Tab-separated table of C-alpha atoms (C1' of nucleotides) in Angstrom:
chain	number	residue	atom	x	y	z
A	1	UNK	CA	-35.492	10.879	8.911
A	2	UNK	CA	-33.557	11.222	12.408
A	3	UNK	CA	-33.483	14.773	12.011
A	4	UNK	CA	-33.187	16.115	15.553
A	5	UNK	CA	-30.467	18.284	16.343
A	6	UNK	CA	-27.935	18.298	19.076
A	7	UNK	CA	-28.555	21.383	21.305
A	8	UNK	CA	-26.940	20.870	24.547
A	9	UNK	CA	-24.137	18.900	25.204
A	10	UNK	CA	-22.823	16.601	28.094
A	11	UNK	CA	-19.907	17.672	29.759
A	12	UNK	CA	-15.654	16.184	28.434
A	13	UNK	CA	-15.667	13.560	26.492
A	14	UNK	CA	-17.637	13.570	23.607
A	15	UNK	CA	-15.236	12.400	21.300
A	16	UNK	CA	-16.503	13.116	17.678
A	17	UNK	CA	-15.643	11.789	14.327
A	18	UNK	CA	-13.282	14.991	13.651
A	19	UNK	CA	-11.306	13.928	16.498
A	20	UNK	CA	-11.419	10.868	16.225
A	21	UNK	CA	-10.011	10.700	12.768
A	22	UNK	CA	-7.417	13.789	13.379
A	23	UNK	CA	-6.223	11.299	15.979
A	24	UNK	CA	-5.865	8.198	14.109
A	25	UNK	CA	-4.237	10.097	11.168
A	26	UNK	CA	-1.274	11.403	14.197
A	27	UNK	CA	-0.947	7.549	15.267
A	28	UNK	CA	-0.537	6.811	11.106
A	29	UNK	CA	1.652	9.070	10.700
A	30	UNK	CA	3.792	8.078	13.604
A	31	UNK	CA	3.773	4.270	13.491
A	32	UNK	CA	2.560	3.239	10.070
A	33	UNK	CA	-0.642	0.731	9.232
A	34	UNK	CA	0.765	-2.410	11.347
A	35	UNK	CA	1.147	-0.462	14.339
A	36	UNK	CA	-2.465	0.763	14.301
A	37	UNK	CA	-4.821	-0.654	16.298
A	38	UNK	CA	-8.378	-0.120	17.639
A	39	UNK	CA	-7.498	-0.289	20.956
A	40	UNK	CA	-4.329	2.272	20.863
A	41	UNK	CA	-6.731	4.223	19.255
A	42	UNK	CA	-9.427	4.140	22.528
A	43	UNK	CA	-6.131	4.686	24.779
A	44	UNK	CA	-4.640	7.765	22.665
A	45	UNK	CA	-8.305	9.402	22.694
A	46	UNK	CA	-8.430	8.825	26.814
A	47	UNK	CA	-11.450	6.772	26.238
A	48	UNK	CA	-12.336	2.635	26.365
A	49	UNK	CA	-11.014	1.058	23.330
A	50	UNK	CA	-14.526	0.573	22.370
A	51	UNK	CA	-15.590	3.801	22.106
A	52	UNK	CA	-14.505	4.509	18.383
A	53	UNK	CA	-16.927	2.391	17.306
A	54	UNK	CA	-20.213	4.063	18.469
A	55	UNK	CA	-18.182	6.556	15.361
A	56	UNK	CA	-17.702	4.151	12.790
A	57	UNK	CA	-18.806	0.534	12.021
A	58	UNK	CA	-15.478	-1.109	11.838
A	59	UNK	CA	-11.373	-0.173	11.567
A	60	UNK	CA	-11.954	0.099	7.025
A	61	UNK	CA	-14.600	2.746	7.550
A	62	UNK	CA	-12.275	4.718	9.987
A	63	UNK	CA	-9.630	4.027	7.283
A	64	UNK	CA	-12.099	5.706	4.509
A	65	UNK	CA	-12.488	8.857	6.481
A	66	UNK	CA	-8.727	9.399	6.990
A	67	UNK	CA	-8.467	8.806	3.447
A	68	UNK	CA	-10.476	11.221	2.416
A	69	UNK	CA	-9.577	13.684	5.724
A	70	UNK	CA	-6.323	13.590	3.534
A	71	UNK	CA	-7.789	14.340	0.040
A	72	UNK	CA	-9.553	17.364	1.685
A	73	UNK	CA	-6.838	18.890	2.737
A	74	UNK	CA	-5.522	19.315	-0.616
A	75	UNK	CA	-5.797	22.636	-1.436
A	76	UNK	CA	-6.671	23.449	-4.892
A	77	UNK	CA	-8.293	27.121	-4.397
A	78	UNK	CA	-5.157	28.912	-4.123
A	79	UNK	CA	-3.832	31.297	-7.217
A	80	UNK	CA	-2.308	29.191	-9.535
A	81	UNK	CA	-0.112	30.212	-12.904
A	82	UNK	CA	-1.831	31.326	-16.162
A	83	UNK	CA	-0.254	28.499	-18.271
A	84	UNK	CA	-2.354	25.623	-18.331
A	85	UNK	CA	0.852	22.979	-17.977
A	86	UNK	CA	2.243	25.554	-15.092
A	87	UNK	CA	-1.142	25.353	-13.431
A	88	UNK	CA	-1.538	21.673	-13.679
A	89	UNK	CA	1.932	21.195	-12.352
A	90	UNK	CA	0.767	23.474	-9.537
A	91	UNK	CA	-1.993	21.107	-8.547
A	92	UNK	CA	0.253	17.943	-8.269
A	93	UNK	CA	3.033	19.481	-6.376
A	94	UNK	CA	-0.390	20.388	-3.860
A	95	UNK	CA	-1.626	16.706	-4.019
A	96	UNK	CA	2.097	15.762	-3.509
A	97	UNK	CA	2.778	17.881	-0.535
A	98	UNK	CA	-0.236	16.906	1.331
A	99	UNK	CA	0.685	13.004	0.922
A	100	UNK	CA	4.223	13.297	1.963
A	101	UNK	CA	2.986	14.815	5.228
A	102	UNK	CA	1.187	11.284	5.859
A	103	UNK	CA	4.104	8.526	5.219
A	104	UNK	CA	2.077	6.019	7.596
A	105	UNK	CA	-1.119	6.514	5.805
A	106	UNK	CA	-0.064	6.747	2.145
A	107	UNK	CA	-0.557	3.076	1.763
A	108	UNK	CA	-4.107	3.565	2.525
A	109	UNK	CA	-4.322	6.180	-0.034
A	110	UNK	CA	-3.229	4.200	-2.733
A	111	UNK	CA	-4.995	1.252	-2.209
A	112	UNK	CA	-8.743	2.557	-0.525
A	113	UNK	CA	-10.702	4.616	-3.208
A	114	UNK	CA	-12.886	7.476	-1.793
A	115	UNK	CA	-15.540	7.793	-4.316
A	116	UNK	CA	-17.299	10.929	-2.729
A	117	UNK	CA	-17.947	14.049	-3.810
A	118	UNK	CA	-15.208	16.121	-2.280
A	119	UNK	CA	-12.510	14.009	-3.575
A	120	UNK	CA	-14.396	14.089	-7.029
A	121	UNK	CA	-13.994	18.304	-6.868
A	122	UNK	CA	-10.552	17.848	-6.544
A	123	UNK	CA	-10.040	15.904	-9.500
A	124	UNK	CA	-12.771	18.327	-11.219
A	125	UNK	CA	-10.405	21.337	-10.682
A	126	UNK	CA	-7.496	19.686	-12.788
A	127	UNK	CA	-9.532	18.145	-15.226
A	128	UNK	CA	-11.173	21.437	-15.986
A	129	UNK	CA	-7.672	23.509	-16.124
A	130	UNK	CA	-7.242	20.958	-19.365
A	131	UNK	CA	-10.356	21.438	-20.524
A	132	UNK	CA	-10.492	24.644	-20.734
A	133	UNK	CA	-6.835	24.019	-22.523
A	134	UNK	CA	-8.589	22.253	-24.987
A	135	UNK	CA	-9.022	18.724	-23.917
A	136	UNK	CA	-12.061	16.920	-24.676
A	137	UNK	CA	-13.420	15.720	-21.215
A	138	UNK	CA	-12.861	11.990	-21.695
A	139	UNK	CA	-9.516	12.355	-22.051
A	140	UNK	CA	-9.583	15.168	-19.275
A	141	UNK	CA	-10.343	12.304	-16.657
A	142	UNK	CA	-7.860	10.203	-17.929
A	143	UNK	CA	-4.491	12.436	-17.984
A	144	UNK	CA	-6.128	13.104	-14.397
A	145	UNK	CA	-5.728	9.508	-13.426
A	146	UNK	CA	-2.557	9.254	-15.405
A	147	UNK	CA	-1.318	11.877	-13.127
A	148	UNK	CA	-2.477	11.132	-9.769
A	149	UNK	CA	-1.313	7.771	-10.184
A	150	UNK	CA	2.254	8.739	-11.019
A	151	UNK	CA	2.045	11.088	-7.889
A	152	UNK	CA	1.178	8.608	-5.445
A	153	UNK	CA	3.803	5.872	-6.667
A	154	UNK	CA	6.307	8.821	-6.541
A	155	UNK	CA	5.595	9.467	-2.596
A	156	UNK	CA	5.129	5.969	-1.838
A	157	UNK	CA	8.431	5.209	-3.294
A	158	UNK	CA	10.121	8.481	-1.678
A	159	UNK	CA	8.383	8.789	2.376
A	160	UNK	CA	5.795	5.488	2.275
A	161	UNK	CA	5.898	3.298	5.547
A	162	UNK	CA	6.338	-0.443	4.935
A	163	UNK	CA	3.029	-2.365	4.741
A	164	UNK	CA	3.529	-5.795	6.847
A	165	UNK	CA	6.535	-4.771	8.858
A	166	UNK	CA	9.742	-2.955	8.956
A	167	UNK	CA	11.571	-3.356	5.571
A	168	UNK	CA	15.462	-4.833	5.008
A	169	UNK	CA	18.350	-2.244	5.575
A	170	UNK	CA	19.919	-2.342	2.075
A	171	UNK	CA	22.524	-4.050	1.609
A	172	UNK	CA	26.080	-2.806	1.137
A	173	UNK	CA	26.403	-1.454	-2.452
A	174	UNK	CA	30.953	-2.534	-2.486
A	175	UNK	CA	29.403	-6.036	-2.692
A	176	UNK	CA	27.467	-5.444	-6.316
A	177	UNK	CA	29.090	-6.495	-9.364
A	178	UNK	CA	29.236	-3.646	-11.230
A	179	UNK	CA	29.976	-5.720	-14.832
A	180	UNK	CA	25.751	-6.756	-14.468
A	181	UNK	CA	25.040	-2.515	-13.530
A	182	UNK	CA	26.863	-0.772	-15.663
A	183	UNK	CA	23.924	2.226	-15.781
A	184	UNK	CA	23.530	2.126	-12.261
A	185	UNK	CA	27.132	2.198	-11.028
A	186	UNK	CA	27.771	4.819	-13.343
A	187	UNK	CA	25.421	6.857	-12.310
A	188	UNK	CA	26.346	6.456	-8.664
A	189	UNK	CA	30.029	7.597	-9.336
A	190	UNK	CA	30.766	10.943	-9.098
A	191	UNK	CA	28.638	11.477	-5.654
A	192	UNK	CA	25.825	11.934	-7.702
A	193	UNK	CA	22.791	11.300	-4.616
A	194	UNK	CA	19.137	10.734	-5.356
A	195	UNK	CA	16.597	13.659	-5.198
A	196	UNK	CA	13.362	12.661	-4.829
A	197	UNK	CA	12.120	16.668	-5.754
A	198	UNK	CA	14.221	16.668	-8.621
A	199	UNK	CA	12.993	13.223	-10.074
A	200	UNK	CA	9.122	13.635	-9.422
A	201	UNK	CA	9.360	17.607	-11.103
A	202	UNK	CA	11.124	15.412	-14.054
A	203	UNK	CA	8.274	12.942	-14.346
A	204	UNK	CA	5.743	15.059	-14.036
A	205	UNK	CA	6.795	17.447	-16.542
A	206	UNK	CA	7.302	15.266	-18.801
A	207	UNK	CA	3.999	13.716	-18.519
A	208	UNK	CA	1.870	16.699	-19.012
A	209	UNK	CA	4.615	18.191	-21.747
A	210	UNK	CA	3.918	14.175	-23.457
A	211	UNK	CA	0.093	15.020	-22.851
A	212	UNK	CA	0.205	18.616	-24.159
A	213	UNK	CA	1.550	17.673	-27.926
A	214	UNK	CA	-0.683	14.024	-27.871
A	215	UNK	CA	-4.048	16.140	-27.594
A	216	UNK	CA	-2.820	19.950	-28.587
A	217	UNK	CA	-3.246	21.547	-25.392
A	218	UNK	CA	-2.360	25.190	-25.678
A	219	UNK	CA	-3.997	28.385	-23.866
A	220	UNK	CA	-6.637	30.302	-25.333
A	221	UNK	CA	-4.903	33.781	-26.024
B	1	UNK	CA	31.208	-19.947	5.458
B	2	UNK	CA	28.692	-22.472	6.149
B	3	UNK	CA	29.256	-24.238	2.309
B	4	UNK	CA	28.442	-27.822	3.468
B	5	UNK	CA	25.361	-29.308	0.710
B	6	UNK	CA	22.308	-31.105	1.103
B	7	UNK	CA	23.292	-34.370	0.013
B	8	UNK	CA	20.552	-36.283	1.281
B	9	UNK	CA	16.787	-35.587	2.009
B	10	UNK	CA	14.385	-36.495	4.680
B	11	UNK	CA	10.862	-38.276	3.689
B	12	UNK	CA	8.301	-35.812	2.580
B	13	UNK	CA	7.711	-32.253	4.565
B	14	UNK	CA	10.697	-30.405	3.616
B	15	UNK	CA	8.706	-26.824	3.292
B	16	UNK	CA	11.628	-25.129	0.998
B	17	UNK	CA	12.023	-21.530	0.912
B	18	UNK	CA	10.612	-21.123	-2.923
B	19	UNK	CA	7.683	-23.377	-1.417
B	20	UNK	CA	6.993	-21.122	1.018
B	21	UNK	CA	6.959	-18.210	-1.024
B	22	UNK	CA	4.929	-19.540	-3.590
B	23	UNK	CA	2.350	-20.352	-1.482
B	24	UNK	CA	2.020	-17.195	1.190
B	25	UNK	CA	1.636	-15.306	-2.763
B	26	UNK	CA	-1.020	-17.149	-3.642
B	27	UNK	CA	-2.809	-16.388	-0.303
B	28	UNK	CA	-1.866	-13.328	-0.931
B	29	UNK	CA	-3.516	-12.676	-3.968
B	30	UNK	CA	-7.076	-14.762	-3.562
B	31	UNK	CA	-7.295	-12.610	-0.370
B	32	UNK	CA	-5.228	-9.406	0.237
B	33	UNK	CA	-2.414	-9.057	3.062
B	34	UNK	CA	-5.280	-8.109	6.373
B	35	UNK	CA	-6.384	-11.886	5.799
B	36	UNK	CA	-2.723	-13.234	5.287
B	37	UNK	CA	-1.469	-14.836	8.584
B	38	UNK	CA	1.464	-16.931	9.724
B	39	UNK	CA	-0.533	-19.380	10.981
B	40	UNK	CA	-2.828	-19.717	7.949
B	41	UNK	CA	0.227	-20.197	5.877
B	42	UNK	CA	1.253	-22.916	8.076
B	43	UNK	CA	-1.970	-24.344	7.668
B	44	UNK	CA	-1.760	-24.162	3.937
B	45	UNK	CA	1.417	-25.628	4.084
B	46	UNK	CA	0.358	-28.706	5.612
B	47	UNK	CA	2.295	-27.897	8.476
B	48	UNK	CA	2.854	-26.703	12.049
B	49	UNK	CA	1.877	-22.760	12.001
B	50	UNK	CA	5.685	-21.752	13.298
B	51	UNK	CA	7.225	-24.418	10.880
B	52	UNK	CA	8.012	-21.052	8.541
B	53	UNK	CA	10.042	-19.660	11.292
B	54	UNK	CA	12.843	-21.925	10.472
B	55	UNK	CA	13.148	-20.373	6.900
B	56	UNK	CA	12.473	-16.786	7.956
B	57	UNK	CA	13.057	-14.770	10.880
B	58	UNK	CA	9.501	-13.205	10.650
B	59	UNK	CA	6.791	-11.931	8.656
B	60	UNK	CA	8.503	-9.108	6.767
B	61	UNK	CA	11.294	-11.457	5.973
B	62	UNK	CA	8.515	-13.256	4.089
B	63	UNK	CA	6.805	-10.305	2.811
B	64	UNK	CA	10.488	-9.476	1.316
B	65	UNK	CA	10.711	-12.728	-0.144
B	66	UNK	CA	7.536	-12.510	-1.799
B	67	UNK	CA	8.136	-8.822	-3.759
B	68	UNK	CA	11.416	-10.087	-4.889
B	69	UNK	CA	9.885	-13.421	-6.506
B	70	UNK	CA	7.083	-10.984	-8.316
B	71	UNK	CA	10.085	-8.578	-9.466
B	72	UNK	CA	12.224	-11.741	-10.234
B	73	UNK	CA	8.764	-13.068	-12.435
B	74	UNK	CA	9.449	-9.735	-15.231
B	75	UNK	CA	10.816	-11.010	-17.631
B	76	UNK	CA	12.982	-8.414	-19.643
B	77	UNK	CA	15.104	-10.972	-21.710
B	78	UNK	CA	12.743	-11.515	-24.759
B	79	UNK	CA	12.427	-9.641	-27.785
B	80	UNK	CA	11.603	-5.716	-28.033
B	81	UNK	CA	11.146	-3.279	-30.715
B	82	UNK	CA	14.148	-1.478	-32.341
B	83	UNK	CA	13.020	2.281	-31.573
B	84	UNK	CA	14.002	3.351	-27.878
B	85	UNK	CA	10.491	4.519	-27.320
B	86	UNK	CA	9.076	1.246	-28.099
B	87	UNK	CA	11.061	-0.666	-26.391
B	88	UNK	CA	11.103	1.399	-22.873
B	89	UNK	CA	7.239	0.672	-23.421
B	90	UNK	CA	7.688	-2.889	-24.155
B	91	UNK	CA	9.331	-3.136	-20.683
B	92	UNK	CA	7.160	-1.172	-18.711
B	93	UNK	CA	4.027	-3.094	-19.875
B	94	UNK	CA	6.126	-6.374	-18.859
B	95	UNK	CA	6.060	-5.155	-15.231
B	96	UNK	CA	2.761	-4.250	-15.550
B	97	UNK	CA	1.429	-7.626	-16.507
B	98	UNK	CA	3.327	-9.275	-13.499
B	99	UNK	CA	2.096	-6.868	-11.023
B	100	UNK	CA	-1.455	-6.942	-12.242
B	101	UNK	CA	-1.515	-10.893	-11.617
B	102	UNK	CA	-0.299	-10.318	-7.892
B	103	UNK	CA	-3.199	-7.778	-6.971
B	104	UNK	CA	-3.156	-8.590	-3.129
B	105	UNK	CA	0.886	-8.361	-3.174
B	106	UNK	CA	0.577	-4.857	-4.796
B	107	UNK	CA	0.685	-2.878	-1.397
B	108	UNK	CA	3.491	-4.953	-0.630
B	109	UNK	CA	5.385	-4.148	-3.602
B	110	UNK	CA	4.614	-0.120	-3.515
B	111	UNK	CA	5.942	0.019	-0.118
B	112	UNK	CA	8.705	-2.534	0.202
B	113	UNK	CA	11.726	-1.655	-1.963
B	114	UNK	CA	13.769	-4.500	-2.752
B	115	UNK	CA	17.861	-3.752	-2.730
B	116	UNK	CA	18.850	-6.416	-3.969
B	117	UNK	CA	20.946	-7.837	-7.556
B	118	UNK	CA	17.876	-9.172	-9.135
B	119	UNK	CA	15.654	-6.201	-8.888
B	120	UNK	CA	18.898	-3.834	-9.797
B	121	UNK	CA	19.611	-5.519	-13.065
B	122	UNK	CA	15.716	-5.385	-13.907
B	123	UNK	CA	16.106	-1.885	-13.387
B	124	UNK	CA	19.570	-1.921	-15.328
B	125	UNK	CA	18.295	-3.273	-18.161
B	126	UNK	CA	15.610	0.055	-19.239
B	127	UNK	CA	18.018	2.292	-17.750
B	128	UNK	CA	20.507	0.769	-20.350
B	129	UNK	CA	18.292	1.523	-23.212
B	130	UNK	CA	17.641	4.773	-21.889
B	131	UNK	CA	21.473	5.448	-22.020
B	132	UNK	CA	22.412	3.816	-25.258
B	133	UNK	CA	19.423	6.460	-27.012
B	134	UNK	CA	21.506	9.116	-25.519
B	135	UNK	CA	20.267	9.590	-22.172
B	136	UNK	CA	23.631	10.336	-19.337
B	137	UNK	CA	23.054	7.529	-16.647
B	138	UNK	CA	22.048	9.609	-13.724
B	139	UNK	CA	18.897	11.251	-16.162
B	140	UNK	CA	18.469	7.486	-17.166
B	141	UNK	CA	18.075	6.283	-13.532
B	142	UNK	CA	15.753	9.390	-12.835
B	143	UNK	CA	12.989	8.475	-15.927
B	144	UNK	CA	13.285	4.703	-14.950
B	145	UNK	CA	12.300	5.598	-11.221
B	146	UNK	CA	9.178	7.880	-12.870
B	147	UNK	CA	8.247	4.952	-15.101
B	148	UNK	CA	8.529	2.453	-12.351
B	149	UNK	CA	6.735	4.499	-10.191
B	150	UNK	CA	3.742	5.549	-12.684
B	151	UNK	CA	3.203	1.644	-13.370
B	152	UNK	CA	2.954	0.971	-9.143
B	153	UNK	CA	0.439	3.783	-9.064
B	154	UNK	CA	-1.644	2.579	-12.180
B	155	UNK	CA	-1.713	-1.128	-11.359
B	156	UNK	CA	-2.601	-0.234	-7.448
B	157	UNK	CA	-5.491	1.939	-8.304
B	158	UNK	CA	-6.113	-0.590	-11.415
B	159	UNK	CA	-6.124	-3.872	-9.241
B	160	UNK	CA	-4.838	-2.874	-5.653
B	161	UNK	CA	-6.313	-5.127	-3.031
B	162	UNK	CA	-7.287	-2.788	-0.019
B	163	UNK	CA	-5.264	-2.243	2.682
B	164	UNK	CA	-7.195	-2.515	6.149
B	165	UNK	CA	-10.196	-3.986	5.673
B	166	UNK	CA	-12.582	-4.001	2.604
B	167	UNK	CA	-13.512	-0.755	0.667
B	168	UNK	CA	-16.839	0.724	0.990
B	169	UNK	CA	-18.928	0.553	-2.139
B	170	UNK	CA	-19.056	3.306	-4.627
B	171	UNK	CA	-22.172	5.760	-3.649
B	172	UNK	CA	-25.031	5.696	-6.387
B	173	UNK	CA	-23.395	8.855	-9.089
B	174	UNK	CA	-27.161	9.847	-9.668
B	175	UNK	CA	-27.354	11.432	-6.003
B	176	UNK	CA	-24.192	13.904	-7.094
B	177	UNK	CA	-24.481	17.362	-8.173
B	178	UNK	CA	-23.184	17.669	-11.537
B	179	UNK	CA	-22.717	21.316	-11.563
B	180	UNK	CA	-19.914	20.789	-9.037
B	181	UNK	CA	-18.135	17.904	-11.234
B	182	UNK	CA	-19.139	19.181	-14.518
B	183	UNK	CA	-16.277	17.944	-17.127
B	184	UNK	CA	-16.453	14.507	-14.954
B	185	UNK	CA	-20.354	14.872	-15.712
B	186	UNK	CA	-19.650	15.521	-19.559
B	187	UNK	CA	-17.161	12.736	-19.675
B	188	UNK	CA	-20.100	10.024	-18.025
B	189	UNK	CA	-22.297	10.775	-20.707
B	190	UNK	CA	-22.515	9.376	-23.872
B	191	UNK	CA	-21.596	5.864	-22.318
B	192	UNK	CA	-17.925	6.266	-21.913
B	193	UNK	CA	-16.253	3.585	-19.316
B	194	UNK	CA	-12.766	4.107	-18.081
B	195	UNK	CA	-10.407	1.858	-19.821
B	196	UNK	CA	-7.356	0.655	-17.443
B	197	UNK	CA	-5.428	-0.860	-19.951
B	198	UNK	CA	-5.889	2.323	-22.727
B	199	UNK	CA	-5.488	5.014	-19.485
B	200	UNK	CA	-1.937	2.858	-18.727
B	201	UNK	CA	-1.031	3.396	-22.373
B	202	UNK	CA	-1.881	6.884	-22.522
B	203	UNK	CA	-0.183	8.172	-19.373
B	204	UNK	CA	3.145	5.757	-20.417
B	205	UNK	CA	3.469	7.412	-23.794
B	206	UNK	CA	3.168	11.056	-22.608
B	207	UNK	CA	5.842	10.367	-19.694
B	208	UNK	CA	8.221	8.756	-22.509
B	209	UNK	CA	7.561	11.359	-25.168
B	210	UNK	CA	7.735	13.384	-22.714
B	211	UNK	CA	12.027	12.287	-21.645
B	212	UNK	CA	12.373	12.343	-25.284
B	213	UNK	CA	12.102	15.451	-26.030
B	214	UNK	CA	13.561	17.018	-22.802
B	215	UNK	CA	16.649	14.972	-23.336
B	216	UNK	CA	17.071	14.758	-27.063
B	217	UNK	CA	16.766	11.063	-26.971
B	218	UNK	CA	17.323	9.045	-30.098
B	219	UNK	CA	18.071	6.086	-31.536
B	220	UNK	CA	21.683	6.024	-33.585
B	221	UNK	CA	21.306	5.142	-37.269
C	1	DA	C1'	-26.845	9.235	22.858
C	2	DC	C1'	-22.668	7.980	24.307
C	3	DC	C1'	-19.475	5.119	26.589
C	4	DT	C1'	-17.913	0.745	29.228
C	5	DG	C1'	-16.139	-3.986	29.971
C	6	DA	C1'	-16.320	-8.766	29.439
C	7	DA	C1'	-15.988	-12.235	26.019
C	8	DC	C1'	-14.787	-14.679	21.478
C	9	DA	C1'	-11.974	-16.014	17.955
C	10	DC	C1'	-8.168	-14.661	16.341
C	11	DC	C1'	-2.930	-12.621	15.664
C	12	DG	C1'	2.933	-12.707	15.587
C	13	DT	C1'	6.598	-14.398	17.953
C	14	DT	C1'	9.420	-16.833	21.677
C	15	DC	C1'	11.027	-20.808	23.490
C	16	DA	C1'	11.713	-25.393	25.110
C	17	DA	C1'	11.123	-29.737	23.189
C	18	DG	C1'	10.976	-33.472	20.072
C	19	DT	C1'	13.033	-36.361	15.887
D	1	DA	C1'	18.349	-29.714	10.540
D	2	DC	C1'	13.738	-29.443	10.639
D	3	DC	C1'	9.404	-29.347	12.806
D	4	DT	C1'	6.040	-29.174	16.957
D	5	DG	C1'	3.128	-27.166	20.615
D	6	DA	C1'	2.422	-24.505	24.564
D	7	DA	C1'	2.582	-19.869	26.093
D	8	DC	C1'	2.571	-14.580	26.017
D	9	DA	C1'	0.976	-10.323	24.783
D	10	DC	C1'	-1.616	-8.780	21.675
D	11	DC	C1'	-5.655	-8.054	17.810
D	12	DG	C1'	-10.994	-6.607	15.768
D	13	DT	C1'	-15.542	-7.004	16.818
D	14	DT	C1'	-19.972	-8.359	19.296
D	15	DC	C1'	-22.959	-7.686	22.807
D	16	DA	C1'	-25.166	-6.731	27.106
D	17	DA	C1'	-24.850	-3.144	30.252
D	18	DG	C1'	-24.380	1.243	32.294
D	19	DT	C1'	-25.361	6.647	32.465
DNA sequence: ACCTGAACACCGTTCAAGT
DNA sequence: ACCTGAACACCGTTCAAGT
């Protein structure tokens, strides 16, 4: 019932939520989780380490809001293709773009759930496209899932900062035995390098192609 | 070079590496990686805090030690279905079991990668099935990377302890609009609960069907 | 309303020391 | 070889206080 509104206000600081988390998403980004703290937060914003919390009650709600500062910036209004497995694809490769921007925060992602209602719309925009292909909405919500998930291990595997410290430089690959890899070495031979764009468009079509014959999917025409 | 064994053993302590590990995963998982510490390992241990400093270098030593026991834990050496499909699933659901017992490890897991033998030849052995239904090894290593990827991203949003501090509750769904979230409002109704272990299926069969067909795969008669 | 600063109970890691 | 304990530079959060 606090319902007064802010008409004037004092002079610099005035730090704001929308600053505040813009700023701890840049520190995120930079550092990763570990190297986040409360207090490099106060010193980055120019204020007492303190400050952040007249904002938010404690570091996980600060976490929440970058989480779903993220999930926002997805942009799902854009044009999209016609198809209805082209469109969906569309959507991802959004989702996916927006995470790989945010290595340092993309364990946060994953792991802190932003039930609100903005993040809900963007799920609401896919799951529609396959309704409206002919999905029943049940199973709308779960190829959703099905496909967020994979898109989130995909980036944490491909740009995701190390949770708990920096990770082991891999070992040299001349001191494998190749008799217990045979797939692997194989595979390596021939200069044949890792593409992280080329293996998430393979997953990802094939999920939605496995999706589109399981339930029938198919544009109206 | 160092090749000189333990021959004899002093009284009791001796922490042991595999001791260690086992016990900084069981902290792990009764309380998530913000309330894991050093120090409370070393009090679990019965020990001195910095006692574990002798049989790691730090933290993220550990933290390696620990996703390579979990990965170590799938077991791929039992019995699997004939058809390709079946048994790409078989192994899949393997790792998903494992990973679903070690839900405060999960963030560790998604974000560490492990180089090492162990977690190759787990890798090896469903990229080998892959190949042998027809699959060229570098396509093979591509769909194994989706699967493995798909499962992290379930079993994290399944299970997935939070990173940085607890997660805030889910906000009373009666207070959303539905005509904004319309198919998720349709799919609510009617009593339907999400199903983790039915979603898993669903998204793992698309994404295999999915290879099959883009690659011709097939088992030879 | 917004920010400060001291204080409390913690961290990871280093290092010299014990046995 | 294996473990201890003090010490250092940090944490998140609370709370009384300032403007």
């Amino acid at each position: 019932m606090e319902d007064n509104q802010a008409a004037e206000r004092p002079a610099r600081p005035m730090l704001g939520r929308g600053h505040i988390v813009a700023t701890a998403l840049a520190m995120l980004d930079a550092r990763g989780v570990d190297a986040f703290s409360m207090r490099k937060l106060g010193g980055a914003l120019g204020a007492d380490p303190m400050a952040v919390y007249h904002y938010f009650p404690n570091k996980a709600a600060l976490f929440d809001a970058v989480v779903e500062a993220i999930y926002i910036a997805i942009d799902t209004t854009g044009p999209v293709p016609d198809a209805w497995d082209e469109a969906v694809a569309t959507y991802l490769y959004a989702a996916r773009t927006v995470m790989r921007a945010h290595p340092g925060a993309l364990a946060l992602i994953a792991t802190r759930p932003v039930n609100t209602v903005p993040v809900y719309a963007l799920l609401e925009v896919i799951a529609a496209r396959l309704a409206r292909a002919g999905a029943r909405p049940t199973d709308a919500i779960a190829m959703v899932h099905c496909l967020a998930t994979y898109a989130v291990g995909q980036v944490l595997a491909d740009v995701g900062a190390p949770v708990g410290g920096p990770e082991a430089p891999p070992p040299d690959p001349a001191t494998f035995d190749p008799s217990v890899i045979p797939t692997l070495v194989a595979a390596m031979e021939g200069g044949w390098a890792f593409d992280p764009d080329a293996v998430f468009d393979t997953g990802l079509r094939a999920m939605i192609a496995g999706f589109g014959s399981r339930y029938g999917l198919a544009d109206q025409t």
